[in-house]
Short mmCIF file of C-alpha atoms in Angstrom, two decimals:
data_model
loop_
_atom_site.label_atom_id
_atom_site.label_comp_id
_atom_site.label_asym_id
_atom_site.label_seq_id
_atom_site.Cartn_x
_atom_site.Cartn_y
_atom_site.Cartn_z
CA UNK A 864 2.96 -27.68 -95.38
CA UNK A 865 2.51 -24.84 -98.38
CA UNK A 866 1.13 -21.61 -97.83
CA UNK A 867 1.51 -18.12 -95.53
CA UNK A 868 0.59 -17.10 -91.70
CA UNK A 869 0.61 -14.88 -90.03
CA UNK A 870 3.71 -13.62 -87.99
CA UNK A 871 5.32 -10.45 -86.57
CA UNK A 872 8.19 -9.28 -88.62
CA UNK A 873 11.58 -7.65 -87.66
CA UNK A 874 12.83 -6.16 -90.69
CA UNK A 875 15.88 -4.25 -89.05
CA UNK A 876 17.43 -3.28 -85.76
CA UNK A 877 16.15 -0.06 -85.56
CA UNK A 878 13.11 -0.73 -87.84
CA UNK A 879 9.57 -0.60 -86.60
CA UNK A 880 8.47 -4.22 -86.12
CA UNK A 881 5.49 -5.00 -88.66
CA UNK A 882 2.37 -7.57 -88.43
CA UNK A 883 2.08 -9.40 -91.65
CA UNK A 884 -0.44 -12.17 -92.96
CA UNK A 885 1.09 -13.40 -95.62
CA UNK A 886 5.10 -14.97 -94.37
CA UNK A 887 5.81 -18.20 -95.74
CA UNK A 888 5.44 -21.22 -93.54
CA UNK A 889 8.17 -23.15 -92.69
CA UNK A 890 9.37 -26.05 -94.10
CA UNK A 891 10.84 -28.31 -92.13
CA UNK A 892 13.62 -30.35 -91.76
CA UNK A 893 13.40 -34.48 -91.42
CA UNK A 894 14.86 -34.31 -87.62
CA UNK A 895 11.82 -31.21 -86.55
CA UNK A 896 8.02 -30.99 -86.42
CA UNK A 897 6.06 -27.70 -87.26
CA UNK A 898 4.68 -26.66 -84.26
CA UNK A 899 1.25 -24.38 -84.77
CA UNK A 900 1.90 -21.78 -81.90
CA UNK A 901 -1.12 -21.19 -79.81
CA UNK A 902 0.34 -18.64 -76.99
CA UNK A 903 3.42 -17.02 -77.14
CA UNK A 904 4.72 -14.71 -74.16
CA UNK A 905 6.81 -11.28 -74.52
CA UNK A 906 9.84 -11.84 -72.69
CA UNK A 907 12.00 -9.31 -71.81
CA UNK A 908 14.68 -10.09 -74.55
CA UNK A 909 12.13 -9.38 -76.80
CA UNK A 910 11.09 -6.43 -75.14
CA UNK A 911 14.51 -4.63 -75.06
CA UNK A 912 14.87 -5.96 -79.01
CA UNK A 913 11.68 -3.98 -79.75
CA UNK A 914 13.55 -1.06 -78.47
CA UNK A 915 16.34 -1.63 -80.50
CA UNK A 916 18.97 -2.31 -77.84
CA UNK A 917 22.09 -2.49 -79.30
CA UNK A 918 23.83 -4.89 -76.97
CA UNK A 919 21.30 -7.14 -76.82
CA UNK A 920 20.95 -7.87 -80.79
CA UNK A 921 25.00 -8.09 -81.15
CA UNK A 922 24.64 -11.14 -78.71
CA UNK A 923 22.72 -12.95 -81.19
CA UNK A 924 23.48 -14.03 -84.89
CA UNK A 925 20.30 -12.83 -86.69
CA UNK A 926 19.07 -13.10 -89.90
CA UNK A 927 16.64 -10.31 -90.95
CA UNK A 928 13.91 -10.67 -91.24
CA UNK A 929 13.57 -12.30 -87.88
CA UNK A 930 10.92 -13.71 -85.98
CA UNK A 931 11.31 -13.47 -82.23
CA UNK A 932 9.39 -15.05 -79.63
CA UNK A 933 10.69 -18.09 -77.39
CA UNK A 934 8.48 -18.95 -74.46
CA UNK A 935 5.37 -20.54 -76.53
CA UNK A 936 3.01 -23.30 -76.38
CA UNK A 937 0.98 -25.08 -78.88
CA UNK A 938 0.16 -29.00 -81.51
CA UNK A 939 2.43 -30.64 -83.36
CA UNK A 940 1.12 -29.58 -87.45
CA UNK A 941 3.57 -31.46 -89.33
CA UNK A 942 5.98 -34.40 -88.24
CA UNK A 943 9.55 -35.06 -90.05
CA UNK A 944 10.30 -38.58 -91.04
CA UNK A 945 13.29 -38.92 -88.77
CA UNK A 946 11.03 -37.39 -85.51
CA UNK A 947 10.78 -39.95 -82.86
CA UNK A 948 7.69 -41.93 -83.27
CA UNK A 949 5.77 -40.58 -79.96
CA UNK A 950 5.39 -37.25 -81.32
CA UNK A 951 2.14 -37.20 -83.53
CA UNK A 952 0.05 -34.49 -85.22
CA UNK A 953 -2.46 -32.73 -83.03
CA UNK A 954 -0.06 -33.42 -79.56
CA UNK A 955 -0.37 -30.27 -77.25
CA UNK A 956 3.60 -29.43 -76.56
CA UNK A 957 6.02 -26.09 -75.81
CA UNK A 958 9.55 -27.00 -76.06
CA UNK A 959 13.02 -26.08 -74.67
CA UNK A 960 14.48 -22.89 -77.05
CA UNK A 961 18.12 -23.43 -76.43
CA UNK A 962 19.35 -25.61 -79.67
CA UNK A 963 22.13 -27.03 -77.44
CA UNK A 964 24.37 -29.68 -79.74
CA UNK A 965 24.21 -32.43 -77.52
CA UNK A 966 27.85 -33.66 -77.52
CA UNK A 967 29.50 -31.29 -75.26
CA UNK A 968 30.85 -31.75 -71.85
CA UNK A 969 27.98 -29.54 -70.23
CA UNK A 970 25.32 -31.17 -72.47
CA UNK A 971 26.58 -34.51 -70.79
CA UNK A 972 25.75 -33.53 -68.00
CA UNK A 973 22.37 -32.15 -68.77
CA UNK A 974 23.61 -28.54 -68.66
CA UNK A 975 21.96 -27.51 -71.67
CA UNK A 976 21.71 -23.96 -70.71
CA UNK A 977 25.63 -23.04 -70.84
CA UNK A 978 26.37 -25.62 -74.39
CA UNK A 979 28.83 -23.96 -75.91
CA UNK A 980 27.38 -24.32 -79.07
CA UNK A 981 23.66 -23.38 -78.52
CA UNK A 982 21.81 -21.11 -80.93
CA UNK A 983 18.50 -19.78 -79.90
CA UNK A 984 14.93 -20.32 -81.67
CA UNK A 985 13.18 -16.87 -81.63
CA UNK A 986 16.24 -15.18 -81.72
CA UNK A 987 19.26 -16.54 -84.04
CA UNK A 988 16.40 -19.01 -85.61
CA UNK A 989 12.83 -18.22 -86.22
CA UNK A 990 10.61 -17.80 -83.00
CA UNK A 991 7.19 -18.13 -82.10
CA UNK A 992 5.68 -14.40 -83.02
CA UNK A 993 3.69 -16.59 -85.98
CA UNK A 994 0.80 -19.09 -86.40
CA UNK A 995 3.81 -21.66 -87.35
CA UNK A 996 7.30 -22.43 -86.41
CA UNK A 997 10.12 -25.09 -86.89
CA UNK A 998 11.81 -27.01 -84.14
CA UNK A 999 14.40 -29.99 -83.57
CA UNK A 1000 11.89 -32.66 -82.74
CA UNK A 1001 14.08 -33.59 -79.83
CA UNK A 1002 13.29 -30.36 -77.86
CA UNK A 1003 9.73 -31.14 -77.92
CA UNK A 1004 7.95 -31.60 -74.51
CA UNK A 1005 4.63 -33.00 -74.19
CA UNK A 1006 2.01 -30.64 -72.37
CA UNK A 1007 -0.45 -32.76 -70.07
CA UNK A 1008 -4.37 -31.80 -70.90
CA UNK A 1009 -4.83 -30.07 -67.81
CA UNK A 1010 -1.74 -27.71 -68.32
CA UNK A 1011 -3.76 -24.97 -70.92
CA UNK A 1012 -1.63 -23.32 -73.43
CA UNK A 1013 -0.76 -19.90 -71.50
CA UNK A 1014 0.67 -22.25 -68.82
CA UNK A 1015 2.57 -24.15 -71.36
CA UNK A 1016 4.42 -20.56 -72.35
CA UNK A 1017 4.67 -19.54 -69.31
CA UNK A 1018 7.21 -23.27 -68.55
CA UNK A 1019 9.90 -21.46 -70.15
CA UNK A 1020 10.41 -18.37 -67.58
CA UNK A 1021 9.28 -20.77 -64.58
CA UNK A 1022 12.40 -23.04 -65.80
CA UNK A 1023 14.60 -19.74 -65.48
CA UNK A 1024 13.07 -19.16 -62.06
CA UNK A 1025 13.51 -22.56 -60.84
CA UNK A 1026 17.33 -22.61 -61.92
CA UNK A 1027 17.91 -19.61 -60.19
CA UNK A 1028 16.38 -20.54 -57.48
CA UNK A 1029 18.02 -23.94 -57.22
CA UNK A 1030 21.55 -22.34 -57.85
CA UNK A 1031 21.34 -20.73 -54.26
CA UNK A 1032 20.07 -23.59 -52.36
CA UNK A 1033 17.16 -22.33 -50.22
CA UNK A 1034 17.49 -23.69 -46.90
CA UNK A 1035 14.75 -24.29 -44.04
CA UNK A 1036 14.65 -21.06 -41.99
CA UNK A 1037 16.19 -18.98 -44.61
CA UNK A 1038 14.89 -15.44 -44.98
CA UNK A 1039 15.22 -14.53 -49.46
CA UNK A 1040 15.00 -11.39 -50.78
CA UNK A 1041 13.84 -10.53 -54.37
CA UNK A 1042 14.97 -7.39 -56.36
CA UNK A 1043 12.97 -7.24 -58.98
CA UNK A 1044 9.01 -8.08 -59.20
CA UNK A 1045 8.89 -8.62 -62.95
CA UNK A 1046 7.95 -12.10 -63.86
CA UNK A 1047 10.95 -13.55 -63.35
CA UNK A 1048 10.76 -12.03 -59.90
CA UNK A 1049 7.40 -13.32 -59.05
CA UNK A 1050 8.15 -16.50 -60.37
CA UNK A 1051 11.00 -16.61 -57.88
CA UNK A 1052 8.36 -15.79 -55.10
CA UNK A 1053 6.45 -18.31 -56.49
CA UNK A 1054 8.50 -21.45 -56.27
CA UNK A 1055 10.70 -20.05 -53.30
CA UNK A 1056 7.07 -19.82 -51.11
CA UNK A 1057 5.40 -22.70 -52.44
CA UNK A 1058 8.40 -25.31 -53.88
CA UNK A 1059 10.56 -24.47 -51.21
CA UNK A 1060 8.29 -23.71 -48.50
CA UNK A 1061 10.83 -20.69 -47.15
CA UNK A 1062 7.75 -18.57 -45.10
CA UNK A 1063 10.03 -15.30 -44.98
CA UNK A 1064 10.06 -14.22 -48.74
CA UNK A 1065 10.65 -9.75 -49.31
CA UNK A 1066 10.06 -8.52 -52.77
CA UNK A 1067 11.37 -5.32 -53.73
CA UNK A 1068 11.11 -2.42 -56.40
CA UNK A 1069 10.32 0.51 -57.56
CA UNK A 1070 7.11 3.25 -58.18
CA UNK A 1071 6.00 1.63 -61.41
CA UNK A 1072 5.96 -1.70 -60.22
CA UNK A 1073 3.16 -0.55 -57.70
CA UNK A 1074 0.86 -3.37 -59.18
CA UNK A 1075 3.76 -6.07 -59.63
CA UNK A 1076 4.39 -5.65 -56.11
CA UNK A 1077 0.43 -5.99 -55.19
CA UNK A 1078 0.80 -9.43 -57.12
CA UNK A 1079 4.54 -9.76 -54.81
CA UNK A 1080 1.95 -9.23 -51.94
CA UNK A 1081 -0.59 -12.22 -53.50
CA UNK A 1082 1.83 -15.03 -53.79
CA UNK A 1083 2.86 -13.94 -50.40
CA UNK A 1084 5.78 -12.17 -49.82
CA UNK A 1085 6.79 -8.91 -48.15
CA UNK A 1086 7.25 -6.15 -50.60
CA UNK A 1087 9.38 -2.97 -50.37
CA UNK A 1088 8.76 0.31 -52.56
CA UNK A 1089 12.19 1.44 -53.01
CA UNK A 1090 10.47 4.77 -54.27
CA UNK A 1091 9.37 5.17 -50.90
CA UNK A 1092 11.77 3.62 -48.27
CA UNK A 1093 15.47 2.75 -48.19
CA UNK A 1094 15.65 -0.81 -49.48
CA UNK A 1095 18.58 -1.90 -47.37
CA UNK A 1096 17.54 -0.18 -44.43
CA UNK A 1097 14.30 -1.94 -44.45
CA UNK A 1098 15.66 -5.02 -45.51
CA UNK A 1099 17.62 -5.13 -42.38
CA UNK A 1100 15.04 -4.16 -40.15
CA UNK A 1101 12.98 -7.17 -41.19
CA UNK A 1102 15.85 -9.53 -40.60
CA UNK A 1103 16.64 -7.92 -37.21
CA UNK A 1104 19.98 -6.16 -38.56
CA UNK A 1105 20.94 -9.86 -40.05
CA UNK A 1106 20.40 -9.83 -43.61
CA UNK A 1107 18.47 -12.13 -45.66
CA UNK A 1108 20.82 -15.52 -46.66
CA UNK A 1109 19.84 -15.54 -49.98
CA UNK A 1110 19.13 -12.38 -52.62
CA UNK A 1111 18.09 -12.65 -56.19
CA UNK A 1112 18.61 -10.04 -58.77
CA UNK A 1113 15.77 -10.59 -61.37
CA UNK A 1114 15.83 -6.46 -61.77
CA UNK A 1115 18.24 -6.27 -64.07
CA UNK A 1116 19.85 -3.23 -63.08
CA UNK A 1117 23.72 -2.44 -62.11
CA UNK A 1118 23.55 -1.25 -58.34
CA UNK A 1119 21.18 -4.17 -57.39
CA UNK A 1120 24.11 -6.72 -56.94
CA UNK A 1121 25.99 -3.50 -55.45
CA UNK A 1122 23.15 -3.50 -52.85
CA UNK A 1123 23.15 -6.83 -52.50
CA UNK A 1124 26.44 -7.45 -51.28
CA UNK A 1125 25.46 -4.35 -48.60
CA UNK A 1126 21.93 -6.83 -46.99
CA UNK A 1127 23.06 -10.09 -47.52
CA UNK A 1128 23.61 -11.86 -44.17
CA UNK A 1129 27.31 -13.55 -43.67
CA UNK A 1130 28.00 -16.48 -45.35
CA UNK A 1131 24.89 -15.65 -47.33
CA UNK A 1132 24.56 -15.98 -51.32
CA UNK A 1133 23.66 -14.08 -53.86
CA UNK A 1134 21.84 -15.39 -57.28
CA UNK A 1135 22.31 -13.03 -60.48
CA UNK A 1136 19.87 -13.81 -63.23
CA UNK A 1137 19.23 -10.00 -63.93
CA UNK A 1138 21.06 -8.45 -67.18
CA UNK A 1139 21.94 -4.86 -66.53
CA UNK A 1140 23.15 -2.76 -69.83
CA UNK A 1141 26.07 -1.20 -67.97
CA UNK A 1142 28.35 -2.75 -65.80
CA UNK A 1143 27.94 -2.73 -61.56
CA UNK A 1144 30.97 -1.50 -59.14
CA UNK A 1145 31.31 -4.45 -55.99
CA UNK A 1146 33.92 -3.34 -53.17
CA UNK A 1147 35.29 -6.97 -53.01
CA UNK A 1148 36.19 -6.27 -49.28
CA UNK A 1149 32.41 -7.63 -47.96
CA UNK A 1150 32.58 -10.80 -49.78
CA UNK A 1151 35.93 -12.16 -48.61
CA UNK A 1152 35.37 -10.73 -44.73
CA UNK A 1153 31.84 -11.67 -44.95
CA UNK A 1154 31.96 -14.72 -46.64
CA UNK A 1155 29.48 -13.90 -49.45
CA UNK A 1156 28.57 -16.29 -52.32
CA UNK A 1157 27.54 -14.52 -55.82
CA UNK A 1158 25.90 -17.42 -58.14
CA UNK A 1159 25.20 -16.45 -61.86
CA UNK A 1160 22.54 -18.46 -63.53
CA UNK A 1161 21.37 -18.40 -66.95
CA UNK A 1162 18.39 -20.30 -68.62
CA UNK A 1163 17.54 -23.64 -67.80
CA UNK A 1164 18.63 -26.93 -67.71
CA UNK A 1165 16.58 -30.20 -69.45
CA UNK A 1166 15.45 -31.43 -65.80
CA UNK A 1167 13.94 -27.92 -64.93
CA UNK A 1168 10.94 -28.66 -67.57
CA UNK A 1169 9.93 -31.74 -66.18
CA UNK A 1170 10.41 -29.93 -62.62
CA UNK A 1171 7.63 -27.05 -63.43
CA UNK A 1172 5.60 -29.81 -65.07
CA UNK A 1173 5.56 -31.45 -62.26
CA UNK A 1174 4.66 -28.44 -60.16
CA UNK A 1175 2.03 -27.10 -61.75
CA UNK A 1176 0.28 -30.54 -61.30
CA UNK A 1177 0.82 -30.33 -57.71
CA UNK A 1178 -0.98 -27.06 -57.48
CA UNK A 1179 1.84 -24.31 -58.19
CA UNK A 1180 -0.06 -20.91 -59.09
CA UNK A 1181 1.55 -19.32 -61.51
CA UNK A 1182 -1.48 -17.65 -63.08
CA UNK A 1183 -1.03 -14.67 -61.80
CA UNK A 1184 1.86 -14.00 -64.07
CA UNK A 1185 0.30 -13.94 -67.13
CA UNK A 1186 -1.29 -10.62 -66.55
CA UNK A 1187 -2.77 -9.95 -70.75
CA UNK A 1188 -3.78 -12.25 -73.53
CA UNK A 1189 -3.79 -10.60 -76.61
CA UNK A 1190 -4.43 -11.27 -80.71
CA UNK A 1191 -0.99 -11.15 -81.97
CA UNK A 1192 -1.74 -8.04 -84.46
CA UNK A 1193 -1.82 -6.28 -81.31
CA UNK A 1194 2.35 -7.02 -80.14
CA UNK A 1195 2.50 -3.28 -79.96
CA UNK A 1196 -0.13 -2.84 -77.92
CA UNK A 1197 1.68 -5.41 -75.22
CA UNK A 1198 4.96 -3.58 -75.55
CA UNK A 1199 3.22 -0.52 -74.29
CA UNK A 1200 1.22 -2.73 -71.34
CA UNK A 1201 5.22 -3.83 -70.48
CA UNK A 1202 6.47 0.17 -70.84
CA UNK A 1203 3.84 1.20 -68.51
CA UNK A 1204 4.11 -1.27 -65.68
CA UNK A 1205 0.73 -2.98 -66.48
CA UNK A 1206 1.77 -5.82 -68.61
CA UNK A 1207 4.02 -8.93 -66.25
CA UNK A 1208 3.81 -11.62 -69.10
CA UNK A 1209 1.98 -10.32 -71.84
CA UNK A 1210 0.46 -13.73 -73.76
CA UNK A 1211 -0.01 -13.55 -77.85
CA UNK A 1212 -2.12 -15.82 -79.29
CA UNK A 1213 -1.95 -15.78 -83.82
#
């Protein structure tokens, strides 16, 4: 396909982004379809790359200038001659990000998410801030008619949830805590309450996620203001001086694991998905004498797509996350929403 789109352009790390309608559309390769992007969420990768965050962009190998943008939805526009034959023009899809390779021990196993050759569309290849986008055709997964296009970009962060989630294995009468009610966070309360049907689920944070926790509160779990109250010591008053057995980190911030390992209940375990930009201190001391698992998890494997799919069909709400749809032009304007507190998963449409 000839001609330009629309798109969202980073020209440099510490460059203001810029909205542009006239980027060349992709050409593809043989083995990838052009996907015309419909909804595209703001992830917090993109987020702290907006703000220029040094770590963050040396973990990537990008090409300037770079189109970010990774949890996305939208039809198939174009269709390479070596795509398998069930993917046609006009087919509603999103597709998995990670370009794993397919031929390494982990991919064998399905264990796409830790390849160890795996670059990333909408960060070391072009994303989905634009009306068009390449992908492997292989990635592609097929979005049922009833699954609308802000719930097919919102599949990507419910996959991260769901590993994460899966990682600590939920048990019946377990009591999980949440650090964290960004939409990772809630998409942990989400599929721990209603997946895993654990009835005891606390959601914690801070001031300026006043209205994340009132949506905490919605999918039903407990929430702590830790602007307000001491987070352990109210932790440990709802669990009777026990401890919740499982924690998850989705805040992203150093002394949340160190907290962790201070709640957790023995023999307990504790999930980190959160990234935090400087490294945590954990006395080592608890976890031996108190038997304390800590569980990383990162991404997503293949089986967690067809797991959300399969969710959302059997009534999962995950609506709530996707708190602003906006015109893509107006990226800046969701940055801000995310800044303030307001935005959870701020949706762009081109």
């Amino acid at each position: 396909m000839e001609g330009v789109m629309n798109a969202v352009h980073c020209v440099g790390r510490t460059e203001p982004w810029q909205y542009v309608e006239d980027a060349p559309i992709p050409q593809i390769k043989d083995d990838e379809v052009l996907l015309e992007i419909k909804a595209c969420g703001i992830c917090g990768t993109d987020h702290s790359l907006h703000r220029g965050q040094e770590a963050l962009f040396n973990s990537y190998d990008i090409t300037f200038p770079a189109i970010f943008g990774h949890e996305f939805s939208g039809v198939i526009a174009e269709v390479g001659k070596n795509a398998p034959e069930n993917l046609k023009v006009g087919m509603r899809v999103t597709a998995n990000p990670v370009l794993f390779d397919n031929t390494c021990s982990y991919c064998d196993k399905g264990q796409v998410n830790i390849c160890d050759n795996r670059p990333f569309y909408g960060t070391d290849l072009p994303g989905a801030f634009a009306k068009y986008m390449p992908m492997r055709a292989s990635n592609v997964i097929p979005l049922p008619d009833d699954v609308s296009f802000v719930q097919g970009a919102l599949l990507e962060p419910l996959g991260v949830a769901l590993n994460a989630v899966e990682r600590v294995h939920p048990e019946a009468g377990d009591t999980a805590l949440v650090m964290g009610p960004g939409p990772i966070g809630l998409l942990m309360v989400a599929v721990l309450k209603q997946a895993y049907g654990i009835q005891k689920v606390i959601c914690s944070g801070l001031a300026m996620d006043t209205k994340r926790l009132k949506v905490a509160e919605e999918l039903g779990a407990i929430t702590i203001n830790g602007s307000e109250e001491d987070v352990v010591a109210r932790v440990k008053e709802l669990t009777n001086g026990k401890g919740p057995e499982i924690i998850l980190d989705a805040a992203g911030h150093y002394t949340v694991a160190e907290q962790a390992v201070e709640m957790v209940a023995k023999n307990g375990k504790i999930g980190i998905t959160g990234l935090p930009a400087q490294p945590s201190s954990i006395h080592m001391n608890p976890i031996a004498m108190r038997q304390i698992s800590i569980i990383g998890s990162r991404a997503y494997e293949r089986k967690h797509w067809r797991q959300g799919l399969a969710l959302l069909a059997n009534g999962l709400d995950i609506a709530p996350i996707a708190s602003h749809v906006l015109p893509l032009a107006d990226f800046e304007k969701g940055m801000e929403l995310i800044d303030a507190g307001d935005g959870l998963r701020v949706i762009l449409e081109p």
